[in-house]
Amino acid sequence: RAPGGDAVAARAAEHALRMQGKPYRYGGNTPAGFDCSGLVQYGYARAGVKVPHGTSALRSMSSPIKPRHLQRGDLVFFDQEGKRSSHVGIYVGNNRFVHAPSSGKHVYIANLADAYWRKHFAGARRLLWD
């Protein structure tokens, strides 16, 4: 990651946290509505880094890290509905992440220790950029 990347990632997490309560919208990447990768894209854009929309694109521009090395702004991926890494959230610290869950729900903070998220956890990754 570029120099100062940790600060940028922390800012991205802050911007995403401010979107709590905003509605889920498939394909959305604005406060009018977010899908999971749209929330990541929005948070990082507000912090000054352009990242792609889509979980597979985010995976391709990030590198795996051990969950114990998670830092604010890192990405956490989950397998849902039989699809590999089909859901993503932004790690915010204290074993928690912010995400846009699914249709009919709103952006909220979840805990990685919750049984559902533990079961579906597919890995932690750190975004790389120049």
Short mmCIF file of N, CA, C and O in Angstrom, two decimals:
data_model
loop_
_atom_site.label_atom_id
_atom_site.label_comp_id
_atom_site.label_asym_id
_atom_site.label_seq_id
_atom_site.Cartn_x
_atom_site.Cartn_y
_atom_site.Cartn_z
N ARG A 1 0.86 -1.19 0.00
CA ARG A 1 0.00 0.00 0.00
C ARG A 1 0.89 1.23 0.00
O ARG A 1 1.99 1.21 0.52
N ALA A 2 0.40 2.30 -0.56
CA ALA A 2 1.17 3.54 -0.68
C ALA A 2 1.49 4.12 0.70
O ALA A 2 0.80 3.83 1.67
N PRO A 3 2.54 4.96 0.79
CA PRO A 3 2.83 5.64 2.06
C PRO A 3 1.58 6.39 2.53
O PRO A 3 0.88 7.01 1.73
N GLY A 4 1.32 6.31 3.82
CA GLY A 4 0.12 6.96 4.35
C GLY A 4 -1.14 6.13 4.15
O GLY A 4 -2.23 6.58 4.47
N GLY A 5 -0.97 4.93 3.61
CA GLY A 5 -2.12 4.08 3.30
C GLY A 5 -2.96 3.71 4.50
O GLY A 5 -4.18 3.59 4.39
N ASP A 6 -2.31 3.53 5.66
CA ASP A 6 -3.07 3.17 6.85
C ASP A 6 -4.02 4.30 7.25
O ASP A 6 -5.16 4.05 7.65
N ALA A 7 -3.57 5.54 7.11
CA ALA A 7 -4.41 6.70 7.44
C ALA A 7 -5.57 6.80 6.44
O ALA A 7 -6.70 7.09 6.83
N VAL A 8 -5.28 6.55 5.16
CA VAL A 8 -6.33 6.58 4.14
C VAL A 8 -7.37 5.51 4.43
O VAL A 8 -8.58 5.76 4.39
N ALA A 9 -6.92 4.31 4.76
CA ALA A 9 -7.83 3.20 5.05
C ALA A 9 -8.70 3.53 6.27
O ALA A 9 -9.90 3.25 6.28
N ALA A 10 -8.10 4.13 7.29
CA ALA A 10 -8.85 4.52 8.48
C ALA A 10 -9.90 5.56 8.13
O ALA A 10 -11.04 5.51 8.62
N ARG A 11 -9.55 6.52 7.26
CA ARG A 11 -10.53 7.53 6.82
C ARG A 11 -11.66 6.89 6.02
O ARG A 11 -12.82 7.25 6.17
N ALA A 12 -11.32 5.91 5.18
CA ALA A 12 -12.35 5.21 4.41
C ALA A 12 -13.34 4.53 5.35
O ALA A 12 -14.56 4.59 5.13
N ALA A 13 -12.82 3.92 6.42
CA ALA A 13 -13.69 3.28 7.41
C ALA A 13 -14.60 4.32 8.07
O ALA A 13 -15.80 4.07 8.27
N GLU A 14 -14.04 5.49 8.38
CA GLU A 14 -14.85 6.56 9.00
C GLU A 14 -15.99 6.98 8.08
O GLU A 14 -17.13 7.15 8.54
N HIS A 15 -15.68 7.18 6.80
CA HIS A 15 -16.72 7.59 5.85
C HIS A 15 -17.81 6.53 5.75
O HIS A 15 -19.00 6.85 5.70
N ALA A 16 -17.41 5.26 5.72
CA ALA A 16 -18.39 4.18 5.65
C ALA A 16 -19.24 4.14 6.91
O ALA A 16 -20.47 3.94 6.84
N LEU A 17 -18.62 4.35 8.07
CA LEU A 17 -19.37 4.34 9.34
C LEU A 17 -20.44 5.43 9.37
O LEU A 17 -21.51 5.23 9.95
N ARG A 18 -20.16 6.55 8.73
CA ARG A 18 -21.14 7.65 8.71
C ARG A 18 -22.38 7.29 7.90
O ARG A 18 -23.38 8.00 7.95
N MET A 19 -22.31 6.21 7.13
CA MET A 19 -23.43 5.80 6.29
C MET A 19 -24.37 4.81 6.99
O MET A 19 -25.32 4.32 6.38
N GLN A 20 -24.12 4.55 8.28
CA GLN A 20 -25.01 3.66 9.03
C GLN A 20 -26.45 4.14 8.90
O GLN A 20 -26.71 5.33 9.00
N GLY A 21 -27.35 3.19 8.67
CA GLY A 21 -28.76 3.53 8.55
C GLY A 21 -29.19 3.80 7.12
O GLY A 21 -30.39 3.84 6.83
N LYS A 22 -28.24 4.00 6.20
CA LYS A 22 -28.61 4.21 4.80
C LYS A 22 -29.12 2.88 4.23
O LYS A 22 -28.68 1.81 4.62
N PRO A 23 -30.04 2.95 3.27
CA PRO A 23 -30.65 1.72 2.76
C PRO A 23 -29.72 0.91 1.86
O PRO A 23 -28.80 1.45 1.24
N TYR A 24 -30.00 -0.39 1.79
CA TYR A 24 -29.33 -1.26 0.84
C TYR A 24 -29.96 -1.02 -0.54
O TYR A 24 -31.18 -0.88 -0.65
N ARG A 25 -29.13 -0.93 -1.56
CA ARG A 25 -29.65 -0.87 -2.92
C ARG A 25 -28.68 -1.60 -3.83
O ARG A 25 -27.49 -1.24 -3.88
N TYR A 26 -29.14 -2.61 -4.54
CA TYR A 26 -28.28 -3.37 -5.43
C TYR A 26 -27.61 -2.43 -6.44
O TYR A 26 -28.28 -1.62 -7.07
N GLY A 27 -26.29 -2.52 -6.54
CA GLY A 27 -25.55 -1.67 -7.47
C GLY A 27 -25.28 -0.28 -6.95
O GLY A 27 -24.61 0.51 -7.60
N GLY A 28 -25.80 0.04 -5.76
CA GLY A 28 -25.69 1.40 -5.23
C GLY A 28 -24.34 1.72 -4.63
O GLY A 28 -23.71 0.87 -3.99
N ASN A 29 -23.88 2.97 -4.85
CA ASN A 29 -22.62 3.42 -4.23
C ASN A 29 -22.71 4.88 -3.82
O ASN A 29 -21.73 5.60 -3.84
N THR A 30 -23.92 5.30 -3.43
CA THR A 30 -24.13 6.66 -2.93
C THR A 30 -25.00 6.57 -1.66
O THR A 30 -25.64 5.54 -1.43
N PRO A 31 -25.06 7.66 -0.89
CA PRO A 31 -25.90 7.65 0.32
C PRO A 31 -27.38 7.35 0.04
O PRO A 31 -28.12 7.02 0.95
N ALA A 32 -27.81 7.43 -1.22
CA ALA A 32 -29.20 7.07 -1.55
C ALA A 32 -29.41 5.57 -1.39
O ALA A 32 -30.54 5.11 -1.25
N GLY A 33 -28.33 4.80 -1.41
CA GLY A 33 -28.41 3.35 -1.24
C GLY A 33 -27.10 2.69 -1.64
O GLY A 33 -26.44 3.15 -2.57
N PHE A 34 -26.72 1.66 -0.91
CA PHE A 34 -25.45 0.97 -1.14
C PHE A 34 -25.66 -0.53 -1.25
O PHE A 34 -26.50 -1.10 -0.56
N ASP A 35 -24.84 -1.16 -2.11
CA ASP A 35 -24.65 -2.60 -1.95
C ASP A 35 -23.31 -2.75 -1.25
O ASP A 35 -22.66 -1.75 -0.93
N CYS A 36 -22.90 -3.98 -0.95
CA CYS A 36 -21.72 -4.15 -0.08
C CYS A 36 -20.46 -3.54 -0.68
O CYS A 36 -19.75 -2.79 -0.01
N SER A 37 -20.19 -3.82 -1.96
CA SER A 37 -18.96 -3.27 -2.54
C SER A 37 -19.10 -1.78 -2.85
O SER A 37 -18.11 -1.05 -2.87
N GLY A 38 -20.34 -1.32 -3.05
CA GLY A 38 -20.57 0.10 -3.27
C GLY A 38 -20.22 0.92 -2.03
O GLY A 38 -19.71 2.04 -2.14
N LEU A 39 -20.46 0.35 -0.85
CA LEU A 39 -20.10 1.03 0.40
C LEU A 39 -18.58 1.14 0.51
O LEU A 39 -18.06 2.19 0.91
N VAL A 40 -17.87 0.08 0.15
CA VAL A 40 -16.40 0.10 0.15
C VAL A 40 -15.91 1.16 -0.84
O VAL A 40 -15.06 1.99 -0.52
N GLN A 41 -16.48 1.14 -2.04
CA GLN A 41 -16.09 2.09 -3.08
C GLN A 41 -16.31 3.53 -2.61
O GLN A 41 -15.45 4.39 -2.77
N TYR A 42 -17.46 3.78 -1.99
CA TYR A 42 -17.80 5.12 -1.50
C TYR A 42 -16.81 5.56 -0.41
O TYR A 42 -16.28 6.66 -0.46
N GLY A 43 -16.60 4.70 0.59
CA GLY A 43 -15.70 5.05 1.69
C GLY A 43 -14.31 5.40 1.21
O GLY A 43 -13.72 6.41 1.61
N TYR A 44 -13.78 4.57 0.31
CA TYR A 44 -12.43 4.83 -0.20
C TYR A 44 -12.39 6.05 -1.12
O TYR A 44 -11.42 6.81 -1.09
N ALA A 45 -13.43 6.27 -1.91
CA ALA A 45 -13.47 7.46 -2.78
C ALA A 45 -13.43 8.73 -1.93
O ALA A 45 -12.69 9.67 -2.24
N ARG A 46 -14.20 8.73 -0.83
CA ARG A 46 -14.21 9.89 0.06
C ARG A 46 -12.85 10.10 0.72
O ARG A 46 -12.51 11.21 1.11
N ALA A 47 -12.08 9.01 0.86
CA ALA A 47 -10.75 9.10 1.45
C ALA A 47 -9.68 9.36 0.39
O ALA A 47 -8.49 9.45 0.71
N GLY A 48 -10.11 9.48 -0.88
CA GLY A 48 -9.18 9.86 -1.94
C GLY A 48 -8.59 8.73 -2.77
O GLY A 48 -7.67 8.95 -3.55
N VAL A 49 -9.14 7.52 -2.64
CA VAL A 49 -8.63 6.38 -3.41
C VAL A 49 -9.76 5.76 -4.22
O VAL A 49 -10.81 5.42 -3.68
N LYS A 50 -9.53 5.64 -5.52
CA LYS A 50 -10.53 5.04 -6.41
C LYS A 50 -10.36 3.52 -6.38
O LYS A 50 -9.28 3.01 -6.67
N VAL A 51 -11.41 2.83 -5.98
CA VAL A 51 -11.40 1.36 -6.01
C VAL A 51 -12.60 0.90 -6.83
O VAL A 51 -13.59 1.61 -6.96
N PRO A 52 -12.51 -0.29 -7.40
CA PRO A 52 -13.59 -0.78 -8.26
C PRO A 52 -14.82 -1.23 -7.47
O PRO A 52 -14.75 -1.47 -6.27
N HIS A 53 -15.93 -1.35 -8.19
CA HIS A 53 -17.17 -1.89 -7.64
C HIS A 53 -17.16 -3.38 -7.92
O HIS A 53 -16.74 -3.81 -8.97
N GLY A 54 -17.61 -4.17 -6.98
CA GLY A 54 -17.68 -5.62 -7.17
C GLY A 54 -16.69 -6.35 -6.28
O GLY A 54 -15.54 -5.93 -6.15
N THR A 55 -17.15 -7.43 -5.65
CA THR A 55 -16.29 -8.14 -4.71
C THR A 55 -15.09 -8.79 -5.39
O THR A 55 -13.99 -8.79 -4.86
N SER A 56 -15.27 -9.34 -6.60
CA SER A 56 -14.12 -9.99 -7.25
C SER A 56 -13.07 -8.97 -7.65
O SER A 56 -11.87 -9.22 -7.53
N ALA A 57 -13.49 -7.79 -8.09
CA ALA A 57 -12.54 -6.73 -8.44
C ALA A 57 -11.79 -6.26 -7.19
O ALA A 57 -10.58 -6.01 -7.24
N LEU A 58 -12.50 -6.14 -6.07
CA LEU A 58 -11.85 -5.73 -4.82
C LEU A 58 -10.85 -6.79 -4.36
O LEU A 58 -9.77 -6.47 -3.88
N ARG A 59 -11.21 -8.06 -4.53
CA ARG A 59 -10.28 -9.14 -4.17
C ARG A 59 -9.01 -9.05 -5.02
O ARG A 59 -7.92 -9.27 -4.51
N SER A 60 -9.18 -8.74 -6.29
CA SER A 60 -8.02 -8.74 -7.18
C SER A 60 -7.05 -7.60 -6.91
O SER A 60 -5.89 -7.67 -7.29
N MET A 61 -7.51 -6.54 -6.24
CA MET A 61 -6.58 -5.44 -5.92
C MET A 61 -6.25 -5.38 -4.43
O MET A 61 -5.93 -4.34 -3.89
N SER A 62 -6.34 -6.54 -3.79
CA SER A 62 -6.01 -6.63 -2.36
C SER A 62 -5.20 -7.90 -2.12
O SER A 62 -5.19 -8.80 -2.96
N SER A 63 -4.52 -7.92 -0.98
CA SER A 63 -3.75 -9.11 -0.66
C SER A 63 -4.24 -9.70 0.65
O SER A 63 -4.70 -8.98 1.54
N PRO A 64 -4.18 -11.03 0.78
CA PRO A 64 -4.68 -11.68 1.98
C PRO A 64 -3.84 -11.33 3.20
O PRO A 64 -2.62 -11.16 3.09
N ILE A 65 -4.50 -11.18 4.32
CA ILE A 65 -3.82 -10.96 5.60
C ILE A 65 -4.46 -11.89 6.63
O ILE A 65 -5.58 -12.34 6.44
N LYS A 66 -3.73 -12.18 7.67
CA LYS A 66 -4.29 -12.99 8.76
C LYS A 66 -5.31 -12.14 9.53
O LYS A 66 -5.07 -10.96 9.76
N PRO A 67 -6.43 -12.74 9.91
CA PRO A 67 -7.44 -11.97 10.66
C PRO A 67 -6.86 -11.25 11.88
O PRO A 67 -7.31 -10.15 12.21
N ARG A 68 -5.88 -11.82 12.52
CA ARG A 68 -5.31 -11.16 13.71
C ARG A 68 -4.54 -9.89 13.35
O ARG A 68 -4.22 -9.10 14.22
N HIS A 69 -4.24 -9.70 12.06
CA HIS A 69 -3.54 -8.50 11.60
C HIS A 69 -4.48 -7.43 11.05
O HIS A 69 -4.01 -6.43 10.50
N LEU A 70 -5.77 -7.65 11.18
CA LEU A 70 -6.74 -6.67 10.66
C LEU A 70 -6.51 -5.29 11.26
O LEU A 70 -6.30 -5.16 12.47
N GLN A 71 -6.57 -4.29 10.40
CA GLN A 71 -6.49 -2.89 10.81
C GLN A 71 -7.71 -2.17 10.25
O GLN A 71 -8.30 -2.60 9.25
N ARG A 72 -8.04 -1.05 10.86
CA ARG A 72 -9.16 -0.23 10.42
C ARG A 72 -9.03 0.04 8.91
O ARG A 72 -7.99 0.47 8.45
N GLY A 73 -10.10 -0.23 8.18
CA GLY A 73 -10.10 0.01 6.74
C GLY A 73 -9.79 -1.22 5.90
O GLY A 73 -9.97 -1.19 4.68
N ASP A 74 -9.32 -2.30 6.53
CA ASP A 74 -9.11 -3.54 5.77
C ASP A 74 -10.47 -4.12 5.39
O ASP A 74 -11.51 -3.75 5.96
N LEU A 75 -10.46 -5.04 4.44
CA LEU A 75 -11.69 -5.64 3.96
C LEU A 75 -11.88 -7.03 4.54
O LEU A 75 -10.91 -7.78 4.69
N VAL A 76 -13.11 -7.37 4.85
CA VAL A 76 -13.46 -8.72 5.29
C VAL A 76 -14.47 -9.28 4.29
O VAL A 76 -15.43 -8.61 3.93
N PHE A 77 -14.19 -10.50 3.83
CA PHE A 77 -15.02 -11.14 2.81
C PHE A 77 -15.76 -12.33 3.39
O PHE A 77 -15.27 -13.01 4.29
N PHE A 78 -16.94 -12.58 2.82
CA PHE A 78 -17.80 -13.67 3.28
C PHE A 78 -18.38 -14.41 2.08
O PHE A 78 -18.64 -13.81 1.04
N ASP A 79 -18.54 -15.71 2.26
CA ASP A 79 -19.22 -16.54 1.25
C ASP A 79 -20.69 -16.57 1.64
O ASP A 79 -21.04 -16.93 2.76
N GLN A 80 -21.54 -16.19 0.69
CA GLN A 80 -22.98 -16.22 0.96
C GLN A 80 -23.70 -16.85 -0.22
O GLN A 80 -23.27 -16.69 -1.36
N GLU A 81 -24.76 -17.55 0.08
CA GLU A 81 -25.58 -18.20 -0.95
C GLU A 81 -24.73 -19.05 -1.89
O GLU A 81 -24.93 -19.05 -3.09
N GLY A 82 -23.74 -19.73 -1.33
CA GLY A 82 -22.90 -20.62 -2.13
C GLY A 82 -21.92 -19.93 -3.04
O GLY A 82 -21.25 -20.57 -3.83
N LYS A 83 -21.84 -18.61 -2.95
CA LYS A 83 -20.93 -17.86 -3.83
C LYS A 83 -19.69 -17.45 -3.05
O LYS A 83 -19.78 -16.88 -1.96
N ARG A 84 -18.52 -17.69 -3.64
CA ARG A 84 -17.25 -17.40 -2.99
C ARG A 84 -17.03 -15.89 -2.87
O ARG A 84 -17.15 -15.17 -3.87
N SER A 85 -16.72 -15.44 -1.67
CA SER A 85 -16.43 -14.02 -1.41
C SER A 85 -17.45 -13.09 -2.05
O SER A 85 -17.10 -12.11 -2.69
N SER A 86 -18.72 -13.42 -1.87
CA SER A 86 -19.77 -12.63 -2.52
C SER A 86 -20.22 -11.44 -1.68
O SER A 86 -21.04 -10.65 -2.12
N HIS A 87 -19.68 -11.31 -0.45
CA HIS A 87 -20.05 -10.19 0.41
C HIS A 87 -18.79 -9.60 1.02
O HIS A 87 -17.85 -10.34 1.34
N VAL A 88 -18.77 -8.27 1.16
CA VAL A 88 -17.58 -7.60 1.71
C VAL A 88 -18.01 -6.52 2.69
O VAL A 88 -19.08 -5.92 2.54
N GLY A 89 -17.18 -6.31 3.70
CA GLY A 89 -17.38 -5.23 4.65
C GLY A 89 -16.05 -4.56 4.94
O GLY A 89 -14.99 -5.07 4.55
N ILE A 90 -16.09 -3.43 5.63
CA ILE A 90 -14.87 -2.70 6.01
C ILE A 90 -14.66 -2.88 7.50
O ILE A 90 -15.54 -2.55 8.31
N TYR A 91 -13.48 -3.37 7.86
CA TYR A 91 -13.15 -3.58 9.27
C TYR A 91 -13.00 -2.22 9.95
O TYR A 91 -12.36 -1.31 9.42
N VAL A 92 -13.61 -2.09 11.14
CA VAL A 92 -13.56 -0.81 11.86
C VAL A 92 -12.89 -0.91 13.23
O VAL A 92 -12.79 0.07 13.95
N GLY A 93 -12.41 -2.11 13.59
CA GLY A 93 -11.75 -2.29 14.88
C GLY A 93 -12.61 -3.07 15.85
O GLY A 93 -13.82 -3.24 15.64
N ASN A 94 -11.98 -3.57 16.92
CA ASN A 94 -12.69 -4.31 17.96
C ASN A 94 -13.53 -5.47 17.42
O ASN A 94 -14.65 -5.68 17.87
N ASN A 95 -13.00 -6.15 16.40
CA ASN A 95 -13.66 -7.33 15.82
C ASN A 95 -14.97 -6.98 15.11
O ASN A 95 -15.81 -7.84 14.88
N ARG A 96 -15.13 -5.70 14.74
CA ARG A 96 -16.38 -5.26 14.11
C ARG A 96 -16.13 -4.77 12.68
O ARG A 96 -15.04 -4.33 12.36
N PHE A 97 -17.17 -4.83 11.86
CA PHE A 97 -17.09 -4.33 10.49
C PHE A 97 -18.40 -3.65 10.12
O PHE A 97 -19.45 -3.95 10.67
N VAL A 98 -18.31 -2.71 9.19
CA VAL A 98 -19.49 -2.01 8.71
C VAL A 98 -19.78 -2.53 7.30
O VAL A 98 -18.85 -2.78 6.53
N HIS A 99 -21.06 -2.74 7.00
CA HIS A 99 -21.40 -3.30 5.69
C HIS A 99 -22.83 -2.97 5.31
O HIS A 99 -23.63 -2.55 6.15
N ALA A 100 -23.11 -3.14 4.02
CA ALA A 100 -24.46 -2.99 3.48
C ALA A 100 -24.96 -4.42 3.24
O ALA A 100 -24.50 -5.07 2.31
N PRO A 101 -25.84 -4.94 4.10
CA PRO A 101 -26.14 -6.36 4.13
C PRO A 101 -26.91 -6.93 2.93
O PRO A 101 -26.36 -7.70 2.17
N SER A 102 -28.15 -6.57 2.76
CA SER A 102 -28.96 -7.16 1.70
C SER A 102 -30.26 -6.38 1.58
O SER A 102 -30.57 -5.53 2.40
N SER A 103 -31.01 -6.71 0.56
CA SER A 103 -32.27 -6.06 0.25
C SER A 103 -33.17 -5.90 1.47
O SER A 103 -33.31 -6.82 2.26
N GLY A 104 -33.72 -4.71 1.63
CA GLY A 104 -34.64 -4.44 2.72
C GLY A 104 -33.95 -4.07 4.03
O GLY A 104 -34.61 -3.75 5.00
N LYS A 105 -32.62 -4.12 4.06
CA LYS A 105 -31.88 -3.79 5.28
C LYS A 105 -31.11 -2.49 5.09
O LYS A 105 -31.18 -1.86 4.04
N HIS A 106 -30.39 -2.11 6.14
CA HIS A 106 -29.64 -0.86 6.12
C HIS A 106 -28.19 -1.11 6.52
O HIS A 106 -27.88 -2.12 7.15
N VAL A 107 -27.33 -0.15 6.18
CA VAL A 107 -25.91 -0.23 6.55
C VAL A 107 -25.82 -0.30 8.08
O VAL A 107 -26.45 0.50 8.77
N TYR A 108 -25.06 -1.27 8.57
CA TYR A 108 -24.90 -1.38 10.02
C TYR A 108 -23.56 -2.04 10.36
O TYR A 108 -22.88 -2.58 9.50
N ILE A 109 -23.23 -2.00 11.65
CA ILE A 109 -22.01 -2.61 12.16
C ILE A 109 -22.34 -4.01 12.66
O ILE A 109 -23.31 -4.20 13.39
N ALA A 110 -21.53 -4.98 12.24
CA ALA A 110 -21.70 -6.36 12.71
C ALA A 110 -20.40 -6.80 13.38
O ALA A 110 -19.35 -6.17 13.23
N ASN A 111 -20.49 -7.91 14.12
CA ASN A 111 -19.33 -8.43 14.84
C ASN A 111 -18.86 -9.73 14.18
O ASN A 111 -19.66 -10.63 13.93
N LEU A 112 -17.56 -9.80 13.92
CA LEU A 112 -16.99 -11.00 13.30
C LEU A 112 -17.16 -12.23 14.18
O LEU A 112 -17.11 -13.36 13.68
N ALA A 113 -17.37 -12.04 15.47
CA ALA A 113 -17.53 -13.16 16.40
C ALA A 113 -18.94 -13.75 16.35
O ALA A 113 -19.16 -14.86 16.85
N ASP A 114 -19.90 -13.04 15.76
CA ASP A 114 -21.26 -13.58 15.67
C ASP A 114 -21.24 -14.88 14.88
O ASP A 114 -20.52 -15.00 13.88
N ALA A 115 -22.04 -15.84 15.31
CA ALA A 115 -22.03 -17.18 14.71
C ALA A 115 -22.21 -17.13 13.19
O ALA A 115 -21.50 -17.81 12.45
N TYR A 116 -23.15 -16.32 12.70
CA TYR A 116 -23.41 -16.26 11.26
C TYR A 116 -22.15 -15.81 10.50
O TYR A 116 -21.76 -16.43 9.52
N TRP A 117 -21.54 -14.72 10.95
CA TRP A 117 -20.39 -14.18 10.23
C TRP A 117 -19.17 -15.08 10.37
O TRP A 117 -18.38 -15.22 9.43
N ARG A 118 -19.01 -15.72 11.52
CA ARG A 118 -17.91 -16.70 11.70
C ARG A 118 -18.05 -17.83 10.70
O ARG A 118 -17.09 -18.24 10.06
N LYS A 119 -19.27 -18.32 10.56
CA LYS A 119 -19.53 -19.46 9.67
C LYS A 119 -19.25 -19.11 8.21
O LYS A 119 -18.79 -19.95 7.44
N HIS A 120 -19.54 -17.89 7.82
CA HIS A 120 -19.43 -17.49 6.41
C HIS A 120 -18.13 -16.74 6.08
O HIS A 120 -17.92 -16.36 4.92
N PHE A 121 -17.29 -16.51 7.08
CA PHE A 121 -16.05 -15.74 6.88
C PHE A 121 -15.17 -16.39 5.81
O PHE A 121 -14.93 -17.59 5.84
N ALA A 122 -14.73 -15.60 4.83
CA ALA A 122 -13.92 -16.12 3.71
C ALA A 122 -12.53 -15.49 3.68
O ALA A 122 -11.77 -15.77 2.76
N GLY A 123 -12.22 -14.62 4.64
CA GLY A 123 -10.88 -14.07 4.67
C GLY A 123 -10.82 -12.57 4.83
O GLY A 123 -11.79 -11.86 4.55
N ALA A 124 -9.65 -12.13 5.28
CA ALA A 124 -9.37 -10.71 5.45
C ALA A 124 -8.36 -10.31 4.39
O ALA A 124 -7.45 -11.09 4.06
N ARG A 125 -8.51 -9.12 3.85
CA ARG A 125 -7.62 -8.64 2.79
C ARG A 125 -7.31 -7.16 2.99
O ARG A 125 -8.10 -6.42 3.54
N ARG A 126 -6.15 -6.76 2.50
CA ARG A 126 -5.71 -5.36 2.58
C ARG A 126 -5.62 -4.82 1.15
O ARG A 126 -4.97 -5.41 0.31
N LEU A 127 -6.29 -3.69 0.91
CA LEU A 127 -6.24 -3.07 -0.41
C LEU A 127 -4.84 -2.55 -0.71
O LEU A 127 -4.13 -2.06 0.19
N LEU A 128 -4.46 -2.66 -1.96
CA LEU A 128 -3.15 -2.17 -2.43
C LEU A 128 -3.41 -1.11 -3.48
O LEU A 128 -4.27 -1.27 -4.34
N TRP A 129 -2.68 -0.02 -3.40
CA TRP A 129 -2.77 1.01 -4.44
C TRP A 129 -1.45 1.75 -4.45
O TRP A 129 -0.62 1.63 -3.55
N ASP A 130 -1.26 2.55 -5.51
CA ASP A 130 -0.02 3.32 -5.66
C ASP A 130 -0.13 4.68 -5.03
O ASP A 130 -1.17 5.27 -5.05
#
